[in-house]
Short mmCIF file of C-alpha atoms and ligand atoms in Angstrom, two decimals:
data_model
loop_
_atom_site.label_atom_id
_atom_site.label_comp_id
_atom_site.label_asym_id
_atom_site.label_seq_id
_atom_site.Cartn_x
_atom_site.Cartn_y
_atom_site.Cartn_z
CA MET O 723 115.88 120.33 78.96
CA THR O 724 113.33 116.71 79.92
CA ARG O 725 115.66 113.80 80.70
CA TYR O 726 114.49 110.29 80.52
CA VAL O 727 116.26 106.94 81.95
CA THR O 728 115.49 104.12 80.08
CA ALA O 729 115.97 100.37 81.64
CA SER O 730 115.77 96.80 80.13
CA ILE O 731 114.85 94.02 82.09
CA THR O 732 117.91 91.15 81.39
CA LYS O 733 118.86 88.27 83.30
CA LYS O 734 122.38 89.31 84.54
CA LYS O 735 123.47 91.81 86.75
CA THR O 736 125.67 94.61 86.24
CA GLU O 737 126.44 97.90 87.46
CA GLY O 738 123.83 100.16 87.43
CA VAL O 739 121.10 97.72 86.92
CA LEU O 740 118.46 97.33 88.98
CA PRO O 741 117.05 93.54 90.06
CA VAL O 742 113.71 92.47 89.47
CA MET O 743 111.95 91.14 92.19
CA GLU O 744 109.19 88.40 91.18
CA GLY O 745 106.13 87.81 94.03
CA THR O 746 103.95 84.92 93.81
CA MET O 747 100.54 86.61 91.90
CA GLY O 748 100.34 90.13 90.59
CA PRO O 749 103.24 92.30 89.10
CA ASP O 750 107.24 91.87 89.58
CA ALA O 751 109.05 95.04 91.02
CA VAL O 752 111.84 96.68 90.38
CA ASP O 753 114.72 96.83 93.73
CA ILE O 754 115.30 100.77 93.71
CA THR O 755 116.60 100.18 97.14
CA SER O 756 120.29 101.09 95.94
CA MET O 757 119.25 103.27 93.03
CA TYR O 758 119.60 106.19 94.60
CA SER O 759 123.36 105.55 96.12
CA GLN O 760 123.79 104.21 93.17
CA GLN O 761 122.76 106.78 90.54
CA GLY O 762 121.96 109.77 92.67
CA ILE O 763 118.39 109.96 91.26
CA LEU O 764 115.39 109.46 92.68
CA ALA O 765 112.08 107.58 91.63
CA PHE O 766 108.99 110.18 92.03
CA ASP O 767 105.28 108.68 92.89
CA PRO O 768 103.77 110.80 94.89
CA GLY O 769 100.45 108.58 95.05
CA PHE O 770 102.42 105.26 94.97
CA ARG O 771 100.30 104.30 91.82
CA SER O 772 103.53 102.65 90.83
CA THR O 773 105.67 101.92 93.97
CA ALA O 774 105.36 98.81 96.38
CA SER O 775 105.97 100.41 99.82
CA CYS O 776 106.90 96.40 101.03
CA GLN O 777 106.96 92.44 100.50
CA SER O 778 103.68 91.04 102.24
CA ALA O 779 101.71 87.86 102.63
CA ILE O 780 98.45 88.55 103.88
CA THR O 781 96.45 89.93 101.28
CA PHE O 782 96.29 90.09 97.54
CA VAL O 783 94.37 92.21 95.00
CA ASP O 784 94.02 91.55 91.07
CA GLY O 785 92.28 95.15 90.50
CA GLU O 786 91.60 93.82 86.63
CA LYS O 787 90.06 90.39 87.40
CA GLY O 788 88.28 91.56 90.78
CA ILE O 789 89.95 89.03 92.47
CA LEU O 790 90.50 89.17 96.59
CA LEU O 791 92.22 86.83 98.79
CA TYR O 792 93.22 86.67 102.16
CA ARG O 793 96.42 84.22 102.79
CA GLY O 794 95.10 82.53 99.58
CA TYR O 795 91.27 81.88 100.20
CA PRO O 796 88.43 83.72 98.04
CA ILE O 797 86.74 86.53 100.23
CA GLU O 798 83.64 84.97 98.58
CA GLN O 799 84.22 82.06 100.34
CA LEU O 800 85.47 83.52 103.81
CA ALA O 801 82.46 86.08 103.52
CA GLU O 802 79.78 83.11 102.98
CA LYS O 803 81.56 80.34 105.27
CA ALA O 804 83.93 81.78 107.96
CA SER O 805 83.14 83.01 111.04
CA TYR O 806 84.91 86.56 111.31
CA LEU O 807 87.60 85.61 114.52
CA GLU O 808 88.32 82.51 112.07
CA VAL O 809 89.00 84.89 109.47
CA VAL O 810 91.11 87.05 111.74
CA TYR O 811 93.25 84.09 113.14
CA LEU O 812 94.13 83.28 108.92
CA LEU O 813 95.07 87.17 108.39
CA MET O 814 97.30 87.10 112.00
CA PHE O 815 98.78 83.61 111.46
CA GLY O 816 98.85 82.89 108.20
CA GLU O 817 96.66 79.77 108.09
CA LEU O 818 92.80 79.06 109.10
CA PRO O 819 93.01 77.61 112.86
CA THR O 820 92.08 73.71 113.78
CA GLN O 821 89.25 73.20 115.86
CA GLU O 822 91.24 73.12 118.95
CA GLU O 823 93.31 76.43 118.21
CA MET O 824 90.25 78.18 117.32
CA ASP O 825 88.74 77.65 120.57
CA ILE O 826 92.17 78.57 122.36
CA PHE O 827 92.41 81.88 120.11
CA ARG O 828 88.24 82.64 121.01
CA GLN O 829 89.21 82.21 124.94
CA ARG O 830 91.93 85.12 124.40
CA VAL O 831 90.18 87.48 122.61
CA THR O 832 86.96 86.78 125.03
CA HIS O 833 89.64 87.75 128.16
CA PHE O 834 90.76 91.02 126.58
CA ASN O 835 86.84 92.10 125.61
CA MET O 836 85.90 94.68 128.13
CA LEU O 837 87.35 97.71 128.63
CA HIS O 838 89.25 98.99 131.58
CA GLU O 839 86.96 101.35 133.57
CA GLN O 840 89.12 104.13 133.92
CA VAL O 841 89.20 103.99 129.76
CA LEU O 842 85.23 104.46 129.82
CA ASP O 843 85.68 107.62 131.75
CA PHE O 844 87.64 108.94 129.01
CA TYR O 845 84.51 109.23 127.04
CA LYS O 846 82.70 111.55 129.36
CA GLY O 847 85.78 114.05 128.41
CA PHE O 848 83.67 114.14 124.51
CA ARG O 849 80.84 116.40 124.12
CA ARG O 850 78.01 113.62 123.56
CA ASP O 851 77.59 114.73 119.84
CA ALA O 852 81.43 113.73 119.08
CA HIS O 853 81.72 111.76 116.20
CA PRO O 854 82.62 108.23 116.94
CA MET O 855 85.36 108.43 114.82
CA ALA O 856 86.73 111.59 116.81
CA VAL O 857 86.43 109.23 120.19
CA MET O 858 87.68 105.81 118.64
CA VAL O 859 90.95 108.01 117.63
CA GLY O 860 91.13 109.00 121.46
CA VAL O 861 90.27 106.35 123.27
CA VAL O 862 92.61 103.54 121.12
CA GLY O 863 95.64 106.16 121.20
CA ALA O 864 94.67 106.41 125.10
CA LEU O 865 95.35 102.92 125.33
CA SER O 866 99.16 103.18 125.09
CA ALA O 867 98.87 105.04 128.44
CA PHE O 868 97.73 101.58 129.89
CA TYR O 869 99.62 99.14 128.21
CA HIS O 870 103.06 101.19 126.87
CA ASP O 871 105.25 100.26 130.03
CA HIS O 872 104.96 96.97 129.96
CA MET O 873 104.74 96.29 126.10
CA ASP O 874 108.06 94.91 124.78
CA ILE O 875 107.54 95.33 120.98
CA ASN O 876 110.52 93.32 120.21
CA ASP O 877 108.91 90.00 122.26
CA PRO O 878 106.65 88.04 119.63
CA GLU O 879 104.51 87.43 122.44
CA GLN O 880 103.89 90.84 123.54
CA ARG O 881 103.24 91.61 119.80
CA ILE O 882 100.50 88.98 119.49
CA ASN O 883 98.97 89.55 122.64
CA ALA O 884 98.53 93.27 121.98
CA ALA O 885 97.42 92.49 118.53
CA ILE O 886 94.40 90.00 120.20
CA ARG O 887 93.86 93.03 122.98
CA LEU O 888 92.73 95.37 120.68
CA VAL O 889 91.05 92.94 118.64
CA ALA O 890 89.20 91.85 121.28
CA LYS O 891 88.33 95.38 122.47
CA MET O 892 87.23 97.42 119.46
CA PRO O 893 83.66 96.20 119.27
CA MET O 894 83.13 97.45 123.20
CA ILE O 895 85.25 100.42 122.30
CA ALA O 896 83.02 101.63 119.13
CA ALA O 897 79.86 100.92 121.09
CA SER O 898 80.78 102.45 123.98
CA SER O 899 80.94 105.70 121.79
CA TYR O 900 77.05 105.22 120.83
CA ASN O 901 76.03 104.33 124.05
CA TYR O 902 77.59 107.89 124.99
CA ASN O 903 76.90 109.77 122.26
CA ILE O 904 72.50 108.44 122.91
CA GLY O 905 73.34 109.15 127.02
CA ALA O 906 72.45 105.01 126.88
CA PRO O 907 74.69 103.47 129.78
CA HIS O 908 78.12 101.08 128.76
CA ARG O 909 76.67 97.78 127.72
CA TYR O 910 79.30 95.42 128.43
CA PRO O 911 80.26 92.14 126.18
CA ARG O 912 78.72 88.52 127.18
CA ASN O 913 81.35 86.24 126.51
CA ALA O 914 78.80 83.18 125.13
CA LEU O 915 77.98 85.39 122.47
CA GLY O 916 80.15 85.30 118.88
CA TYR O 917 82.06 88.52 118.02
CA GLY O 918 78.89 89.61 115.49
CA ALA O 919 76.41 89.22 118.17
CA ASN O 920 78.15 90.37 121.05
CA PHE O 921 78.64 93.96 119.22
CA LEU O 922 75.09 93.79 118.23
CA HIS O 923 74.14 93.04 121.52
CA MET O 924 76.52 96.10 122.90
CA MET O 925 74.95 98.51 120.96
CA PHE O 926 71.61 97.70 120.64
CA GLY O 927 71.21 96.01 123.84
CA MET O 928 69.37 97.40 126.75
CA PRO O 929 70.70 96.75 130.90
CA SER O 930 66.77 96.20 131.74
CA GLU O 931 66.15 93.25 129.57
CA ASP O 932 67.72 90.59 127.94
CA TYR O 933 68.85 91.41 123.98
CA VAL O 934 67.56 88.51 121.35
CA VAL O 935 70.20 87.78 118.58
CA GLU O 936 68.48 87.43 115.27
CA PRO O 937 71.03 84.97 113.36
CA VAL O 938 70.40 86.77 110.13
CA LEU O 939 71.89 89.94 111.75
CA ALA O 940 74.60 88.36 113.32
CA ARG O 941 75.61 86.66 110.31
CA ALA O 942 75.34 89.86 108.45
CA MET O 943 77.30 91.55 111.12
CA GLU O 944 80.23 88.65 110.65
CA SER O 945 80.49 88.75 107.12
CA ILE O 946 80.67 93.04 106.91
CA PHE O 947 83.47 92.39 109.44
CA ILE O 948 85.26 89.66 106.75
CA LEU O 949 84.88 92.08 104.04
CA HIS O 950 86.39 94.75 105.65
CA ALA O 951 88.80 93.08 107.75
CA ASP O 952 91.95 93.88 105.25
CA HIS O 953 92.52 94.93 101.94
CA GLU O 954 96.85 95.54 101.27
CA GLN O 955 98.63 98.46 101.59
CA ASN O 956 95.80 101.04 101.21
CA ALA O 957 95.95 104.23 103.11
CA SER O 958 95.55 103.28 106.67
CA THR O 959 97.38 100.44 106.66
CA SER O 960 99.94 102.16 104.97
CA THR O 961 99.51 104.82 107.92
CA VAL O 962 99.75 101.98 110.33
CA ARG O 963 102.95 100.58 109.08
CA LEU O 964 104.69 104.22 108.37
CA ALA O 965 103.86 104.52 112.40
CA ALA O 966 105.39 101.01 113.20
CA SER O 967 108.55 101.89 111.12
CA SER O 968 109.70 104.23 114.06
CA GLY O 969 108.54 101.65 116.81
CA ALA O 970 105.84 103.02 117.80
CA ASN O 971 103.64 100.90 120.00
CA PRO O 972 100.52 98.93 118.79
CA PHE O 973 97.88 100.91 120.22
CA ALA O 974 99.49 104.45 118.71
CA CYS O 975 99.95 102.90 114.92
CA ILE O 976 95.94 101.96 115.27
CA ALA O 977 95.11 105.15 116.70
CA ALA O 978 97.38 106.71 113.40
CA GLY O 979 95.10 104.25 111.05
CA ILE O 980 91.79 104.68 112.32
CA ALA O 981 92.50 108.92 111.57
CA SER O 982 93.59 107.82 108.74
CA LEU O 983 91.03 105.97 107.46
CA TRP O 984 88.04 108.60 108.33
CA GLY O 985 88.57 110.67 105.07
CA PRO O 986 85.99 110.65 102.58
CA ALA O 987 88.15 109.53 99.79
CA HIS O 988 88.70 106.03 101.92
CA GLY O 989 86.92 104.36 104.80
CA GLY O 990 84.91 107.40 105.66
CA ALA O 991 83.19 107.13 101.77
CA ASN O 992 80.82 104.66 103.45
CA GLU O 993 78.95 107.66 105.77
CA ALA O 994 79.34 109.81 103.00
CA VAL O 995 77.20 107.33 100.14
CA LEU O 996 74.52 107.67 102.49
CA SER O 997 74.76 111.38 102.36
CA MET O 998 74.75 111.45 98.66
CA LEU O 999 71.73 109.16 98.53
CA GLY O 1000 70.28 111.40 100.75
CA GLU O 1001 70.91 114.62 98.65
CA ILE O 1002 69.73 112.86 95.29
CA GLY O 1003 66.86 111.91 96.83
CA SER O 1004 64.82 110.40 94.27
CA VAL O 1005 65.69 108.37 90.97
CA LYS O 1006 64.61 111.38 88.98
CA ASN O 1007 67.84 113.50 90.37
CA ILE O 1008 70.28 111.27 89.05
CA PRO O 1009 71.12 112.39 86.02
CA LYS O 1010 71.86 115.78 87.44
CA ALA O 1011 73.91 113.92 90.27
CA ILE O 1012 75.79 111.90 87.48
CA ALA O 1013 76.38 115.58 85.17
CA ARG O 1014 77.51 117.07 88.60
CA ALA O 1015 80.22 114.20 89.34
CA LYS O 1016 81.50 114.93 85.63
CA ASP O 1017 81.77 118.23 85.90
CA LYS O 1018 85.52 119.13 86.51
CA ASN O 1019 84.29 122.50 88.22
CA ASP O 1020 82.21 121.01 91.27
CA SER O 1021 84.01 118.75 93.41
CA PHE O 1022 80.74 116.50 93.73
CA ARG O 1023 82.05 113.32 93.37
CA LEU O 1024 79.85 109.64 93.04
CA MET O 1025 80.64 109.10 96.62
CA GLY O 1026 81.20 104.65 96.48
CA PHE O 1027 82.78 104.60 93.05
CA GLY O 1028 85.96 104.14 92.11
CA HIS O 1029 88.99 102.62 93.43
CA ARG O 1030 92.89 103.10 93.11
CA VAL O 1031 93.17 99.32 92.33
CA TYR O 1032 89.67 97.64 91.44
CA LYS O 1033 89.06 98.98 87.44
CA ASN O 1034 86.53 95.86 86.70
CA PHE O 1035 84.65 95.30 89.98
CA ASP O 1036 84.97 95.13 93.55
CA PRO O 1037 84.20 91.79 94.61
CA ARG O 1038 83.21 92.68 98.23
CA SER O 1039 80.72 94.96 96.59
CA ARG O 1040 78.70 92.13 95.04
CA VAL O 1041 78.67 90.26 98.06
CA ILE O 1042 77.58 93.39 100.41
CA GLN O 1043 74.70 94.13 97.87
CA LYS O 1044 73.40 90.62 98.12
CA THR O 1045 73.67 90.98 101.65
CA ALA O 1046 71.93 94.49 101.69
CA ARG O 1047 69.13 92.75 99.78
CA GLU O 1048 68.80 89.48 102.53
CA VAL O 1049 68.74 91.35 105.25
CA LEU O 1050 65.88 94.17 103.60
CA ASP O 1051 63.87 90.86 103.26
CA TYR O 1052 64.31 89.82 106.25
CA LEU O 1053 63.38 92.60 107.66
CA GLY O 1054 60.27 93.24 105.72
CA THR O 1055 61.96 96.80 105.20
CA ASP O 1056 62.16 98.51 102.16
CA ASP O 1057 64.56 101.40 101.39
CA PRO O 1058 64.12 103.61 98.69
CA MET O 1059 67.78 104.48 98.63
CA LEU O 1060 68.71 101.13 97.79
CA GLU O 1061 66.48 101.84 94.81
CA ILE O 1062 68.24 104.89 94.08
CA ALA O 1063 71.67 103.03 94.46
CA MET O 1064 70.70 100.53 92.04
CA ARG O 1065 69.44 102.89 89.58
CA LEU O 1066 72.65 104.80 90.06
CA GLU O 1067 75.25 102.02 89.63
CA GLU O 1068 73.08 101.12 86.01
CA ILE O 1069 73.05 104.80 84.75
CA ALA O 1070 76.69 105.23 86.07
CA LEU O 1071 77.98 101.70 84.12
CA SER O 1072 76.01 102.61 81.12
CA ASP O 1073 78.26 106.34 80.93
CA GLU O 1074 81.21 106.76 79.00
CA TYR O 1075 82.66 108.65 81.45
CA PHE O 1076 82.39 105.84 84.37
CA ILE O 1077 82.98 103.47 81.83
CA GLU O 1078 86.39 105.60 80.12
CA ARG O 1079 88.29 105.77 83.93
CA LYS O 1080 86.51 102.31 85.31
CA LEU O 1081 84.70 103.57 87.83
CA TYR O 1082 82.75 100.88 89.60
CA PRO O 1083 80.92 100.74 93.02
CA ASN O 1084 83.73 99.82 95.75
CA VAL O 1085 82.74 98.42 98.53
CA ASP O 1086 81.53 101.29 100.43
CA PHE O 1087 78.70 101.46 98.15
CA TYR O 1088 76.03 99.20 99.16
CA SER O 1089 77.68 98.77 103.03
CA GLY O 1090 76.07 102.35 103.80
CA ILE O 1091 72.46 100.95 102.97
CA LEU O 1092 72.95 97.33 104.80
CA LEU O 1093 74.40 99.07 107.49
CA LYS O 1094 71.51 101.39 107.55
CA ALA O 1095 68.72 98.90 107.04
CA MET O 1096 70.56 97.20 110.44
CA LYS O 1097 69.72 100.42 112.27
CA PHE O 1098 73.38 101.89 112.80
CA PRO O 1099 73.48 105.49 112.08
CA THR O 1100 75.33 107.34 109.34
CA THR O 1101 78.09 108.31 111.73
CA MET O 1102 78.88 104.49 113.00
CA PHE O 1103 79.55 103.55 109.28
CA THR O 1104 83.15 104.61 108.65
CA ALA O 1105 83.47 103.55 113.54
CA ILE O 1106 82.40 99.99 112.61
CA PHE O 1107 84.73 99.87 109.06
CA ALA O 1108 87.58 100.86 111.72
CA LEU O 1109 86.66 97.80 114.03
CA ALA O 1110 87.01 95.19 111.48
CA ARG O 1111 90.21 96.77 109.77
CA THR O 1112 91.79 96.23 113.05
CA SER O 1113 92.47 92.83 112.31
CA GLY O 1114 94.25 93.64 108.75
CA TRP O 1115 96.02 96.76 110.69
CA VAL O 1116 97.11 94.19 113.29
CA SER O 1117 98.27 91.50 110.92
CA GLN O 1118 100.16 93.79 109.06
CA TRP O 1119 101.55 95.49 112.28
CA LEU O 1120 102.80 92.18 113.37
CA GLU O 1121 103.87 91.12 109.57
CA LEU O 1122 106.46 94.15 109.64
CA HIS O 1123 107.91 93.49 113.34
CA ASN O 1124 107.86 89.60 112.44
CA GLN O 1125 110.15 90.35 108.99
CA GLY O 1126 112.55 91.92 110.99
CA ASN O 1127 111.56 96.04 110.73
CA HIS O 1128 113.73 97.34 107.41
CA GLY O 1129 113.89 100.33 109.68
CA ILE O 1130 111.94 103.98 109.63
CA ASP O 1131 110.31 104.77 106.53
CA ARG O 1132 111.29 108.10 105.22
CA PRO O 1133 110.44 109.15 102.06
CA ARG O 1134 112.51 111.53 99.94
CA GLN O 1135 111.60 114.65 97.68
CA LEU O 1136 111.53 116.06 94.49
CA TYR O 1137 112.53 119.79 96.06
CA VAL O 1138 110.97 122.66 93.87
CA GLY O 1139 111.70 125.82 96.77
CA LYS O 1140 113.96 128.47 95.84
CA PRO O 1141 117.45 127.80 95.28
CA THR O 1142 120.02 128.76 98.11
CA ARG O 1143 120.20 132.65 98.33
CA ASP O 1144 121.22 135.19 101.37
CA TYR O 1145 119.52 137.04 104.29
CA PRO O 1146 118.96 140.62 102.78
CA ASN O 1147 121.28 143.29 104.39
CA LYS O 1148 119.28 145.82 106.11
C1 SDX V 1537 88.19 102.56 100.20
O1 SDX V 1537 92.85 101.19 98.72
C2 SDX V 1537 91.84 100.47 99.47
O2 SDX V 1537 92.09 99.52 99.30
C3 SDX V 1537 90.41 101.24 99.80
C4 SDX V 1537 89.59 100.46 100.70
C5 SDX V 1537 90.08 99.41 101.50
O3 SDX V 1537 89.15 97.90 101.42
O4 SDX V 1537 91.25 99.80 102.57
O5 SDX V 1537 89.23 99.69 99.13
C6 SDX V 1537 88.41 101.19 100.74
O6 SDX V 1537 88.56 103.44 100.49
C7 SDX V 1537 87.35 102.23 99.03
C8 SDX V 1537 87.41 103.64 97.91
C9 SDX V 1537 85.86 104.52 98.94
N1 SDX V 1537 85.68 106.36 98.24
C10 SDX V 1537 85.29 106.53 97.42
O7 SDX V 1537 84.65 105.83 97.23
C11 SDX V 1537 85.25 108.16 97.61
C12 SDX V 1537 84.76 108.56 95.97
N2 SDX V 1537 86.29 107.72 95.33
C13 SDX V 1537 86.84 108.62 94.66
O8 SDX V 1537 87.40 109.61 95.80
C14 SDX V 1537 88.00 107.68 93.98
O9 SDX V 1537 88.07 106.45 92.92
C15 SDX V 1537 89.23 107.36 94.83
C16 SDX V 1537 90.19 108.04 95.93
C17 SDX V 1537 88.43 105.81 95.48
C18 SDX V 1537 90.58 106.47 93.65
O10 SDX V 1537 90.79 107.47 93.13
P1 SDX V 1537 92.23 107.65 92.45
O11 SDX V 1537 92.11 106.36 92.02
O12 SDX V 1537 93.41 108.62 92.83
O13 SDX V 1537 91.83 108.13 91.03
P2 SDX V 1537 91.53 109.73 90.80
O14 SDX V 1537 91.21 110.36 91.82
O15 SDX V 1537 93.02 110.02 89.74
O16 SDX V 1537 89.99 109.68 89.58
C19 SDX V 1537 90.74 109.07 88.53
C20 SDX V 1537 89.66 109.80 87.16
C21 SDX V 1537 89.12 111.29 87.46
O17 SDX V 1537 89.00 111.67 86.53
P3 SDX V 1537 89.92 112.92 85.11
O18 SDX V 1537 91.07 113.91 85.77
O19 SDX V 1537 90.50 111.51 84.98
O20 SDX V 1537 89.15 113.48 84.36
O21 SDX V 1537 88.26 109.46 87.58
C22 SDX V 1537 87.58 110.70 88.35
C23 SDX V 1537 88.48 111.35 88.91
O22 SDX V 1537 88.31 112.87 88.95
N3 SDX V 1537 86.71 109.92 89.42
C24 SDX V 1537 85.47 110.15 89.53
C25 SDX V 1537 85.65 109.32 91.12
N4 SDX V 1537 86.36 108.77 91.65
C26 SDX V 1537 86.96 108.87 90.37
N5 SDX V 1537 84.78 111.08 89.33
C27 SDX V 1537 83.64 110.92 90.03
N6 SDX V 1537 83.05 110.11 90.69
C28 SDX V 1537 84.26 109.21 91.51
N7 SDX V 1537 83.69 108.58 92.50
#
């Protein structure tokens, strides 16, 4: 017998009625905190499609209108006008920095941008061909061993210090995993370079010669970092918050976020898009790929398409597509994969299957083409996503603690196993 709970939204508070919480923008929320204690019944929402896990003032996404705001500022404006460290400051502290605040913040990041020499020793324990994401999970988690014992997460200043440390060290951690892969010596940051330029220097510079930073590529790098910085309560950010709720130290929490981001349904999609475009190989094979993506008996999906929240377009995808075209034009290179990607988008978006399911290119669809044009190996794509998303993860970690950690996150379940039974007498 199927039972249904009916509820109507009223203005008065009476026993058994659940209050409605109103946000600044976007959907309101029914507060079901007391529902189980009051009614002895749980809410069931395994993919969190209808569940707000927290209150946050950092990022806002309107999936129907294709809107993404960081602390109220549209992503398109930030990607075009701001530096990545300016956006990091905005995400962490809620307002854009004054020039003086920016100078002090940049100095604090620069102060922490190198890795302890013993941390670099960890890389030797990995196989040369270890995936950079495997290395980053290990190395970031290992930072706990360097900072855990003198890290009081109840001290707001120490929390901010840890957050800045993580943002500062990520470029060297990511670049070092690439250097180790190719047998190149680890490269150290240059304090005179901007954040994006420094990462390019540590990736592609050689100790035997000065690395010439190309402003177009440095700006593209900053834009890529800004576009990937934060995105509400996505899977990896929710992983960070869940780990944080137990009081785990920030290095362990961010390592958990990196692990979660690696999945091909999440941050691993940009690497998967390139593999998919390579597998398609030419425009003439697109119809076959689309047929496979629609075939329920085929696990093949159009990587870089679809999104849990964006049901119109991903504003980041449009910015990244424009930047990819600019960088390819600047480098004077043409990439047949860009042609395949644009034709694939065009054909898919006129196909009823994709229209009906509101499947549009997401941020990962074009990012791989841009990163490939900038000479990054495919295996570094998700590592770059993790580097950029560290600013969002630490900002959300700070917000959870600043709001007064509401206690450990511990979801319930709907039990569908065996009822109580006795061990058989033998
Ligand atoms: C990111 O959450 C975030 O904010 C994430 C992110 C961030 O910044 O943190 O934006 C970054 O992770 C972007 C997403 C990158 N992932 C991919 O590009 C992988 C391919 N996309 C899919 O795996 C999928 O679209 C998801 C995971 C992104 C979203 O999946 P949902 O919301 O759970 O949707 P679903 O799987 O329930 O799909 C709904 C329907 C299904 O068909 P029906 O059962 O209704 O017939 O759409 C189909 C799916 O089969 N579908 C696809 C498809 N994505 C969904 N069919 C073909 N190709 C696809 N890519």
